[in-house]
Amino acid sequence: MTENKTVVKWLDEMKALLCPDKVMWIDGSEAQLEELRKEAVSTGEMIKLNEEKLPGCYLHRTKPNDVARVEDRTFICTKDKETAGPTNNWCAPDEMYEKLYNIARGTYKGRTMYIIPYSMGPVGSPLAKIGIEVTDSIYVVLNMAIMTRVGAEVLKVLGDSNDWVRGLHAKCDVNPDDRYICHFPEDNTIISVNSAYGGNVLLGKKCFALRIASFQGWKEGWMAEHMLILGLQNPKGEVKYVAAAFPSACGKTNLAMLIPPEYLRKKGYKVWTVGDDISWMKIGPDGRLYAINPENGFFGVAPGTNAQSNFNALESTKKNTIFTNVCLNLDDNTVWWEGLDKNPPKNALNWKGEPWDYTKYDKANKVATSGAHPNSRFTAPAKNCPCISDEFDKGQGVPISAIIFGGRRAKCAPLVYQSKDWVNGVFVGSAMASETTAAAAGAVGVVRRDPMAMLPFCGYHMGDYFAHWLEMGKKLGDKAPKIFNVNWFRTDDEGNFVWPGFGDNARVLNWIIDRCEGKADATETAIGYVPKPEDIDLTDLDMDIETLKSILKVDKDVWEKEAAEIEEHYKKFGDKLPNELREQLNNLKNNLSKM
Ligand code: GTP
Ligand code: SPV
Ligand code: MN
């Protein structure tokens, strides 16, 4: 399919290493993909779902030991350990290549090597980049064909350039003890072995579009971020774009596709989705920050998705979608997950493929008793989304007015606040924390610092990453987006979420856009600008202003503890912590002492 010498050479090396029986180039044609779907169904790798209710949809189950990203087995392999920094696992490249080649050697015997040329971003866009992934999994091919733009046209754009990312995925025997997800940012290379779970094997996603791309952005002067991108249209028809970084399973897909409450819809407000997980941002000719979504589909969390919480995501999954680790309804060959509706199927198989009794569901023991795994996912084409933005497929990107950080904080951060300026906003992002979720293996519900929601995804030293953010702010000057922080997850004394969230988050987005346009007032607090309670519109909400005040409150004791934890968190970065951020922390402490 290509005469590109760098591609041919690498593929020859991969063939010699992996020893496939057959080699197949993925050309992007529907005919070829359909053949692969049939093959996957014939081997049991995928289950074809009800063609009338879910046309073109399939179910796949991963091994129970392989259901989420594995952060403790994810490595950044740079020549110097210092380049990878204190938040990444590191190994010397030579040593890691040898170890991984030994694991992968000969494992394609009796199998087919699929070669997937793909573009992150619209093919040919000045902001797009190209990768080639080899894999021995049809599931990976079919998911990559939804999540990225694949096929022959990508190779035409690549021509004879060496500017492409090498990706080797070998399923091996899915042995968790030999599972490694490794990045070699200095060689534009990714190697993933012994997994078949999305975030570990769809190499265009977290591996390339965040870990490798963040490194490239650092070197080349742009940004790769774990951010959704949405456009908020006002009654005049003007659309303002915001990008928002929340940690995994903290609401990016939901916010990206939100439907405003009725009173706002009637006035003419609407949200358009550009992206739900990743944003690549570059300074445009007019000096503003422009963002593209490098992906072509949504790899979304299934549990909790329903017609009320996220109608648009649910609609997106009604055709040509691959479901992973959800519950199978045997009566009509459709899928189900916790939170889809109140009617769990009576005759069903759980995410492991075992007969499932919904009456045994135990919240305290979710993974063992739920129908769908808490990190079960759908892979849906972006073009299925009823509110996909017209800008989605255009390569030039959308101008970003506001950047929003957020996470799950039961008691700390207020519903929303605005940072004082870009540097203060970088401080807010650098200090971000969230209670952990099922999206990564490990304990759930523990508070951890997750700067800019990039802790598992930053491909280099996080101190350098903060400096890069500050540098971008200097270049953007007064054209820089305004930076905000939101928290949909404040709880009351019984542990219930106080804020209704989901579509009602539009009320907060409106305040944010108004602030960007200088139209809304605010109260200056120790941490930043908090809305005047009356400026968050509560029309039609069953919430009084006192309750709202309780989640806008900045509590001195809580924040003093927070500042002490930030200080502890900052120690990790040593000399690489930019002085500006140290000053910001001192300012925060000063402000709190005056409260
Ligand atoms: P990744 O794909 O892992 O990066 O996750 P994400 O950030 O896209 O998270 P997603 O939108 O899929 O939401 C994850 C979970 O958070 C779901 O179970 C949602 O029900 C829940 N959630 C999302 N938005 C809100 C909200 O505004 N309020 C509350 N209480 N829960 C929310
Ligand atoms: C996340 O965990 O942030 C995801 C899913 O978006 S994964 O592709 O597994 O990274
Ligand atoms: Mn994500």
XYZ file of C-alpha atoms and ligand atoms in Angstrom:
638
model
C 0.000 0.000 0.000
C 2.989 2.332 0.369
C 6.548 2.690 -0.797
C 7.477 4.922 2.137
C 10.904 3.523 3.043
C 10.560 4.206 6.764
C 7.236 2.353 6.841
C 8.464 -0.595 4.760
C 11.566 -0.969 6.918
C 9.665 -0.952 10.208
C 7.044 -3.380 8.918
C 9.800 -5.766 7.737
C 11.248 -5.660 11.248
C 7.844 -6.308 12.783
C 7.152 -9.256 10.470
C 10.533 -10.793 11.270
C 9.879 -10.347 14.986
C 6.253 -11.453 15.176
C 6.181 -14.202 12.482
C 2.568 -13.793 11.307
C 1.031 -16.419 9.001
C -0.697 -13.688 7.023
C -0.432 -9.944 6.625
C -3.441 -7.733 5.892
C -3.418 -3.993 5.223
C -6.519 -2.250 6.476
C -7.669 -0.155 3.526
C -10.651 1.422 5.273
C -13.205 -0.110 2.892
C -16.568 -1.195 4.285
C -16.241 -4.527 2.423
C -13.019 -5.396 4.203
C -14.369 -4.369 7.618
C -17.509 -6.432 7.042
C -15.395 -9.521 6.267
C -13.532 -8.988 9.539
C -16.765 -8.598 11.510
C -17.996 -11.914 10.072
C -14.741 -13.597 10.982
C -14.848 -12.232 14.546
C -18.407 -13.503 14.945
C -17.457 -16.944 13.600
C -14.660 -17.311 16.161
C -16.771 -15.957 19.039
C -14.583 -12.858 19.449
C -17.692 -10.728 18.930
C -21.415 -11.365 19.247
C -23.702 -9.877 16.621
C -26.583 -8.060 18.313
C -30.234 -7.681 17.257
C -30.049 -6.258 13.725
C -33.436 -4.530 13.985
C -32.905 -2.879 17.360
C -29.153 -2.329 17.147
C -28.134 -2.471 13.461
C -24.444 -3.077 12.856
C -23.766 -3.482 16.600
C -21.604 -6.072 18.345
C -20.699 -7.175 21.863
C -17.189 -8.084 22.916
C -15.954 -9.350 26.272
C -12.396 -8.904 27.446
C -10.771 -11.210 29.961
C -11.853 -10.398 33.534
C -8.229 -9.533 34.319
C -8.157 -6.988 31.483
C -10.947 -4.442 31.917
C -9.236 -1.068 32.430
C -6.024 0.837 31.867
C -3.134 -0.454 33.948
C -1.218 2.572 35.181
C 1.352 0.570 37.137
C 2.324 -1.224 33.913
C 2.449 1.902 31.737
C 5.951 3.230 31.021
C 7.569 6.260 29.455
C 10.921 5.114 28.098
C 13.202 8.075 27.468
C 17.005 8.074 27.422
C 17.117 10.039 30.666
C 14.895 9.116 33.587
C 14.544 12.823 34.370
C 12.717 13.406 31.053
C 9.895 11.062 32.121
C 9.704 12.702 35.534
C 8.363 11.620 38.909
C 4.802 10.784 37.864
C 5.644 8.184 35.204
C 7.084 4.694 35.404
C 10.370 4.764 33.558
C 12.684 2.242 31.977
C 15.714 2.716 29.713
C 14.607 2.297 26.069
C 17.141 -0.424 25.166
C 16.215 -2.526 28.130
C 12.486 -2.137 27.520
C 12.710 -2.830 23.774
C 14.565 -6.038 24.541
C 12.072 -7.134 27.177
C 9.054 -6.363 24.981
C 10.546 -7.957 21.858
C 11.208 -11.092 23.897
C 7.595 -11.126 25.039
C 6.170 -10.448 21.564
C 8.603 -12.585 19.528
C 6.797 -15.183 17.420
C 3.409 -14.488 19.016
C 1.682 -13.781 15.668
C 2.392 -17.393 14.561
C -0.846 -18.908 13.298
C -2.374 -15.420 13.245
C -2.799 -12.487 10.912
C -0.886 -9.247 11.242
C -3.298 -6.400 10.597
C -1.631 -3.161 9.552
C -3.740 -0.106 10.330
C -2.709 3.246 8.843
C -4.659 5.938 10.701
C -4.937 9.674 11.050
C -5.528 11.448 14.349
C -7.555 14.430 13.197
C -9.282 14.946 9.838
C -7.108 13.425 7.084
C -4.781 16.109 5.753
C -5.629 18.680 8.460
C -2.651 20.859 9.440
C -3.306 19.818 13.046
C -3.580 16.077 12.274
C -0.889 13.430 12.729
C -0.449 9.934 11.350
C 0.156 6.579 13.004
C 0.486 2.968 11.893
C -0.591 0.257 14.304
C 0.082 -3.428 13.790
C -2.126 -5.778 15.789
C -3.203 -9.418 15.903
C -6.708 -8.525 17.110
C -9.723 -7.986 14.869
C -11.407 -6.249 17.807
C -8.634 -3.656 17.740
C -8.967 -3.194 13.968
C -12.734 -2.670 14.195
C -12.438 -0.265 17.121
C -9.654 1.708 15.454
C -11.869 1.958 12.358
C -14.460 3.733 14.525
C -12.144 5.776 16.757
C -9.782 7.070 14.043
C -9.752 7.714 10.308
C -8.174 4.585 8.803
C -7.174 3.496 5.344
C -5.256 4.065 2.159
C -5.854 7.821 1.951
C -3.845 8.270 5.155
C -0.789 6.769 3.454
C -1.229 9.147 0.520
C -1.059 12.090 2.911
C 1.987 10.574 4.640
C 3.872 10.225 1.334
C 7.530 9.499 2.038
C 7.649 11.381 5.351
C 9.083 9.823 8.498
C 6.700 11.868 10.694
C 4.449 9.034 11.894
C 4.002 7.059 15.091
C 4.862 3.353 15.172
C 2.495 1.211 17.195
C 2.912 -2.464 17.965
C 0.119 -4.306 19.726
C 0.513 -8.007 20.479
C -2.249 -9.700 22.404
C 0.061 -12.600 23.374
C -1.889 -14.659 25.926
C -3.296 -11.645 27.815
C -1.127 -12.490 30.777
C -1.351 -9.696 33.381
C 2.135 -10.494 34.700
C 3.666 -9.716 31.328
C 1.383 -6.818 30.444
C 3.191 -3.624 29.408
C 2.017 -0.415 27.788
C 5.207 1.389 26.776
C 5.961 4.654 25.068
C 9.210 5.733 23.459
C 8.503 9.404 22.769
C 11.994 10.029 21.430
C 11.388 7.381 18.728
C 7.669 8.031 18.127
C 7.005 4.428 19.123
C 4.398 2.621 21.238
C 4.446 -1.059 22.228
C 1.554 -2.751 24.030
C 1.625 -6.431 24.966
C -0.655 -8.863 26.799
C -3.796 -6.730 26.861
C -6.897 -6.404 24.732
C -8.660 -3.593 26.652
C -9.394 -0.328 24.802
C -7.211 2.245 26.510
C -4.273 -0.172 26.420
C -4.583 -1.290 22.802
C -6.330 1.361 20.696
C -2.956 2.973 20.342
C -4.239 6.127 18.661
C -6.074 7.122 21.818
C -4.286 7.643 25.140
C -0.930 6.250 23.960
C -0.515 8.439 20.872
C -3.013 11.294 21.197
C -1.963 12.053 24.780
C 1.327 10.463 25.880
C 3.284 10.759 22.623
C 1.445 13.885 21.441
C 1.962 15.749 24.730
C 5.696 15.193 24.240
C 5.488 16.352 20.612
C 3.455 19.396 21.667
C 6.092 20.273 24.255
C 8.822 20.121 21.577
C 6.755 21.786 18.851
C 4.848 24.447 20.802
C 1.297 23.070 20.975
C -0.831 21.189 23.486
C -2.335 17.684 23.668
C -4.872 17.543 26.498
C -7.382 15.175 28.119
C -10.232 17.525 27.264
C -13.659 17.486 25.710
C -14.512 20.290 23.298
C -18.020 21.728 23.013
C -19.687 24.679 21.366
C -22.418 26.533 23.276
C -24.824 28.275 20.941
C -26.729 31.277 22.305
C -30.112 32.603 21.158
C -28.376 34.904 18.653
C -26.879 31.827 16.997
C -23.339 32.631 18.114
C -21.282 29.614 19.171
C -18.562 29.871 21.836
C -16.211 26.943 22.343
C -14.882 25.586 25.610
C -12.472 22.747 26.384
C -12.721 20.880 29.665
C -10.331 18.509 31.432
C -11.842 16.086 33.952
C -10.164 12.847 35.027
C -11.376 9.535 33.597
C -15.038 8.775 34.292
C -15.674 12.267 35.721
C -18.103 13.547 33.112
C -16.373 14.630 29.876
C -18.628 12.632 27.544
C -21.665 13.832 29.469
C -20.738 17.510 29.383
C -19.651 17.337 25.738
C -23.135 16.182 24.657
C -25.353 17.919 27.157
C -28.889 19.000 26.408
C -29.690 22.264 28.222
C -32.782 22.378 30.448
C -36.037 23.216 28.733
C -36.170 26.901 29.686
C -32.771 27.421 28.027
C -33.669 25.329 24.967
C -36.765 27.462 24.491
C -34.615 30.575 24.502
C -32.422 29.007 21.805
C -29.454 27.577 23.701
C -27.853 24.436 22.296
C -24.650 22.464 22.752
C -22.631 21.112 19.807
C -20.092 18.354 20.423
C -16.636 18.625 18.890
C -14.934 16.013 21.063
C -15.475 14.054 24.283
C -11.997 13.020 25.466
C -8.987 14.544 23.736
C -8.107 17.970 22.427
C -5.100 19.077 20.365
C -4.626 22.812 20.548
C -2.451 25.198 18.579
C -2.187 28.960 18.367
C -3.918 30.099 15.172
C -3.034 32.939 12.768
C -5.152 35.385 14.806
C -3.253 34.536 17.993
C -6.107 32.604 19.623
C -5.975 28.982 20.761
C -7.605 26.560 18.261
C -8.623 22.995 19.106
C -9.342 19.865 17.116
C -10.623 16.535 18.334
C -8.100 14.028 16.973
C -10.568 11.150 17.345
C -13.387 9.968 15.080
C -15.588 8.205 17.625
C -16.468 7.938 21.297
C -15.080 5.258 23.613
C -17.564 6.087 26.335
C -18.432 4.715 29.770
C -21.674 2.726 29.419
C -22.989 2.528 33.026
C -25.063 5.551 33.919
C -25.726 6.442 30.273
C -29.461 6.742 29.683
C -32.006 8.842 27.824
C -32.142 11.399 30.649
C -28.464 11.622 31.645
C -27.031 11.572 28.122
C -29.582 11.205 25.350
C -27.066 12.072 22.641
C -24.527 9.463 23.757
C -27.245 6.824 23.928
C -28.446 7.757 20.426
C -24.860 7.502 19.192
C -24.770 3.843 20.286
C -27.879 2.727 18.396
C -26.025 1.642 15.258
C -22.566 0.507 14.121
C -21.348 0.407 17.708
C -19.144 -2.079 19.538
C -20.053 -2.692 23.180
C -17.381 -4.034 25.513
C -18.118 -5.829 28.800
C -21.786 -4.890 29.050
C -24.645 -7.227 29.962
C -26.336 -9.293 27.208
C -30.126 -9.569 27.246
C -30.747 -13.079 25.934
C -34.453 -12.488 25.278
C -33.929 -10.013 22.472
C -30.150 -10.093 21.923
C -29.644 -6.491 23.005
C -27.400 -4.964 25.658
C -27.981 -3.545 29.118
C -25.979 -1.780 31.813
C -26.607 -0.393 35.274
C -28.338 2.953 34.952
C -29.686 2.346 31.421
C -33.225 1.908 32.748
C -35.015 0.384 35.700
C -35.704 -2.916 33.923
C -32.699 -5.188 34.196
C -33.114 -8.178 31.892
C -34.430 -11.316 33.576
C -32.693 -13.680 31.190
C -29.187 -12.369 30.766
C -25.452 -12.931 30.765
C -23.230 -10.600 32.770
C -20.099 -8.902 31.430
C -18.149 -12.121 31.948
C -20.671 -14.135 29.938
C -22.107 -15.919 32.977
C -25.849 -16.294 33.710
C -26.761 -13.205 35.711
C -29.343 -12.650 38.429
C -30.094 -8.943 38.832
C -31.664 -9.505 42.254
C -28.214 -10.358 43.622
C -26.808 -6.917 42.749
C -24.809 -5.505 45.647
C -23.531 -1.940 45.392
C -20.661 -2.693 47.751
C -19.454 -5.455 45.462
C -20.165 -3.969 42.054
C -17.633 -5.754 39.904
C -18.750 -9.218 41.027
C -22.509 -8.634 41.042
C -23.281 -6.103 38.300
C -24.524 -7.023 34.858
C -22.099 -4.663 33.123
C -18.577 -3.973 34.345
C -18.348 -0.470 35.949
C -15.807 0.426 33.223
C -17.762 -1.193 30.381
C -17.671 0.946 27.255
C -19.279 1.660 23.909
C -17.284 2.489 20.791
C -19.587 4.659 18.704
C -18.923 6.627 15.491
C -18.907 10.393 16.138
C -21.121 10.926 13.107
C -23.931 9.063 14.918
C -24.124 11.827 17.515
C -27.244 13.982 16.953
C -25.413 17.104 18.164
C -22.071 16.595 16.429
C -20.639 19.987 15.489
C -20.289 21.097 11.862
C -16.719 21.917 12.801
C -15.946 18.322 13.810
C -14.690 17.247 10.404
C -13.028 20.534 9.506
C -9.339 20.523 10.072
C -8.698 24.105 11.177
C -10.078 23.702 14.711
C -12.370 25.856 16.835
C -11.285 28.932 18.849
C -11.369 28.212 22.573
C -12.883 30.896 24.841
C -12.626 29.014 28.145
C -10.703 26.103 29.591
C -12.421 24.253 32.433
C -10.838 21.951 34.979
C -12.820 19.707 37.278
C -13.024 16.520 39.236
C -14.903 14.616 41.892
C -14.531 16.446 45.192
C -17.142 15.625 47.815
C -16.316 18.570 50.063
C -13.702 20.920 48.636
C -14.012 22.824 45.359
C -17.118 24.978 44.848
C -19.553 24.304 42.000
C -17.600 26.741 39.823
C -14.952 29.423 40.135
C -12.787 31.415 37.785
C -9.051 31.685 38.153
C -7.592 35.169 38.491
C -5.513 34.914 35.311
C -3.723 32.334 33.162
C -0.900 31.687 35.648
C -3.406 31.278 38.480
C -5.404 28.969 36.167
C -2.320 26.831 35.556
C -1.935 26.647 39.326
C -5.552 25.485 39.663
C -4.968 22.796 37.011
C -1.666 21.703 38.522
C -3.323 21.221 41.923
C -6.378 19.375 40.622
C -7.482 16.313 42.536
C -10.276 13.822 42.176
C -11.682 10.728 43.787
C -10.567 7.731 41.695
C -12.982 5.754 39.469
C -13.191 2.360 37.773
C -11.534 3.644 34.576
C -8.160 2.488 35.856
C -7.283 -0.647 37.761
C -6.899 -0.017 41.505
C -8.884 1.332 44.440
C -11.961 3.445 43.687
C -12.935 6.611 45.608
C -9.496 7.639 46.884
C -8.531 11.330 46.487
C -5.514 11.690 44.260
C -3.823 14.696 42.663
C -4.375 14.547 38.930
C -2.924 17.705 37.349
C -4.975 18.825 34.350
C -6.483 15.266 34.379
C -3.188 14.263 32.746
C -1.524 12.273 35.533
C -1.786 8.948 33.652
C -1.279 10.562 30.246
C 1.548 13.103 30.341
C 4.452 11.710 28.313
C 7.192 13.713 30.041
C 8.192 15.437 33.283
C 5.142 17.082 34.794
C 7.242 20.034 35.983
C 8.199 20.672 32.347
C 4.553 20.223 31.420
C 3.522 22.991 33.856
C 6.270 25.205 32.416
C 4.950 24.483 28.929
C 1.474 25.621 30.005
C 2.963 28.856 31.390
C 4.905 29.350 28.153
C 1.734 28.901 26.070
C 0.060 31.533 28.258
C 2.861 34.006 27.537
C 2.486 33.403 23.800
C -1.292 33.783 23.954
C -1.154 36.953 26.062
C -4.529 38.670 26.271
C -5.962 36.215 23.707
C -5.591 33.352 26.181
C -8.760 31.455 27.092
C -10.072 32.186 30.590
C -9.569 29.302 33.025
C -12.295 27.927 35.323
C -12.782 25.040 37.736
C -16.026 23.107 38.231
C -17.157 20.426 40.662
C -20.463 18.654 39.940
C -19.819 16.239 42.783
C -20.219 18.143 46.077
C -22.199 15.968 48.510
C -24.474 16.711 51.451
C -24.145 15.141 54.898
C -25.849 11.964 53.648
C -23.411 11.655 50.768
C -25.913 12.624 48.039
C -24.823 14.861 45.166
C -26.238 18.334 45.797
C -26.000 19.657 42.259
C -28.296 17.911 39.724
C -25.514 17.867 37.123
C -25.836 16.568 33.536
C -28.065 18.923 31.446
C -28.253 21.391 34.301
C -24.526 21.969 33.974
C -25.560 24.299 31.125
C -26.506 26.787 33.847
C -22.868 26.863 34.895
C -21.604 26.987 31.308
C -23.711 30.104 30.801
C -22.054 31.825 33.748
C -18.658 30.822 32.379
C -19.369 32.265 28.924
C -20.848 35.399 30.481
C -17.650 35.841 32.494
C -15.572 35.470 29.324
C -17.637 38.235 27.762
C -17.490 40.438 30.853
C -21.263 40.132 31.330
C -21.458 38.452 34.755
C -20.361 39.639 38.149
C -18.468 37.558 40.715
C -17.194 37.577 44.266
C -13.449 37.542 44.723
C -12.440 34.828 47.206
C -9.167 33.336 48.403
C -9.212 30.812 45.554
C -10.621 32.904 42.705
C -13.868 34.423 41.440
C -16.991 32.645 42.651
C -20.429 33.454 41.158
C -22.889 35.635 43.005
C -25.566 33.043 43.891
C -28.235 34.990 42.004
C -26.147 34.754 38.814
C -26.569 30.978 38.572
C -30.025 30.640 37.073
C -32.164 28.148 39.043
C -35.300 28.443 36.879
C -37.400 25.248 37.010
C -34.942 23.618 39.416
C -35.989 22.077 42.672
C -33.186 23.892 44.488
C -33.292 26.938 46.720
C -30.641 29.618 46.836
C -29.435 28.533 50.290
C -28.596 25.073 48.935
C -26.805 26.703 46.025
C -24.841 28.859 48.457
C -23.765 25.709 50.320
C -22.005 24.402 47.200
C -20.511 27.775 46.254
C -18.934 28.107 49.665
C -15.165 28.284 50.092
C -14.452 26.786 53.503
C -11.314 28.122 55.201
C -10.488 24.914 57.110
C -11.038 22.646 54.133
C -8.903 24.887 51.916
C -6.090 25.202 54.441
C -5.890 21.429 54.464
C -6.024 21.507 50.680
C -3.147 24.021 50.495
C -1.052 21.792 52.742
C -1.764 18.822 50.473
C -0.853 20.864 47.397
C 2.436 21.764 49.067
C 3.096 18.062 49.622
C 2.119 17.259 46.024
C 4.456 19.975 44.728
C 7.456 18.446 46.511
C 7.500 15.650 43.924
C 8.519 18.053 41.179
C 11.631 19.402 42.894
C 13.537 22.034 40.908
C 11.306 21.513 37.910
C 8.341 23.125 39.631
C 8.063 26.568 38.017
C 8.584 29.404 40.504
C 5.378 31.043 39.336
C 3.440 28.072 40.736
C 5.263 28.151 44.050
C 4.310 31.843 44.285
C 0.724 30.956 43.489
C 0.639 28.491 46.351
C 2.052 31.146 48.695
C -0.594 33.596 47.505
C -3.295 31.042 48.231
C -1.967 30.467 51.734
C -1.823 34.226 52.347
C -5.335 34.724 51.070
C -6.631 31.950 53.306
C -4.908 33.331 56.368
C -6.810 36.590 55.840
C -10.209 34.842 55.674
P -13.492 8.789 30.290
O -14.079 8.261 29.022
O -13.058 7.685 31.208
O -12.406 9.772 30.085
O -14.715 9.431 31.143
P -15.545 10.792 31.011
O -14.808 11.902 31.686
O -15.972 11.014 29.601
O -16.826 10.477 31.941
P -18.369 10.271 31.565
O -18.984 11.483 30.927
O -18.488 9.006 30.802
O -19.031 10.109 33.005
C -18.617 9.104 33.886
C -19.606 8.940 35.000
O -19.830 10.185 35.664
C -20.953 8.427 34.541
O -21.338 7.365 35.377
C -21.877 9.592 34.724
O -23.148 9.151 35.108
C -21.219 10.434 35.809
N -21.473 11.877 35.583
C -21.222 12.577 34.460
N -21.622 13.864 34.569
C -22.143 13.986 35.809
C -22.737 15.081 36.523
O -22.851 16.211 36.044
N -23.149 14.817 37.804
C -23.025 13.577 38.366
N -23.461 13.419 39.610
N -22.492 12.522 37.706
C -22.054 12.724 36.456
C -10.049 7.115 30.183
O -9.791 6.217 31.006
O -9.766 8.324 30.380
C -10.750 6.766 28.918
C -10.901 5.369 28.570
O -11.121 7.642 28.160
S -9.414 4.680 28.000
O -9.447 4.649 26.563
O -9.364 3.339 28.567
O -8.289 5.469 28.445
Mn -10.578 9.689 28.997
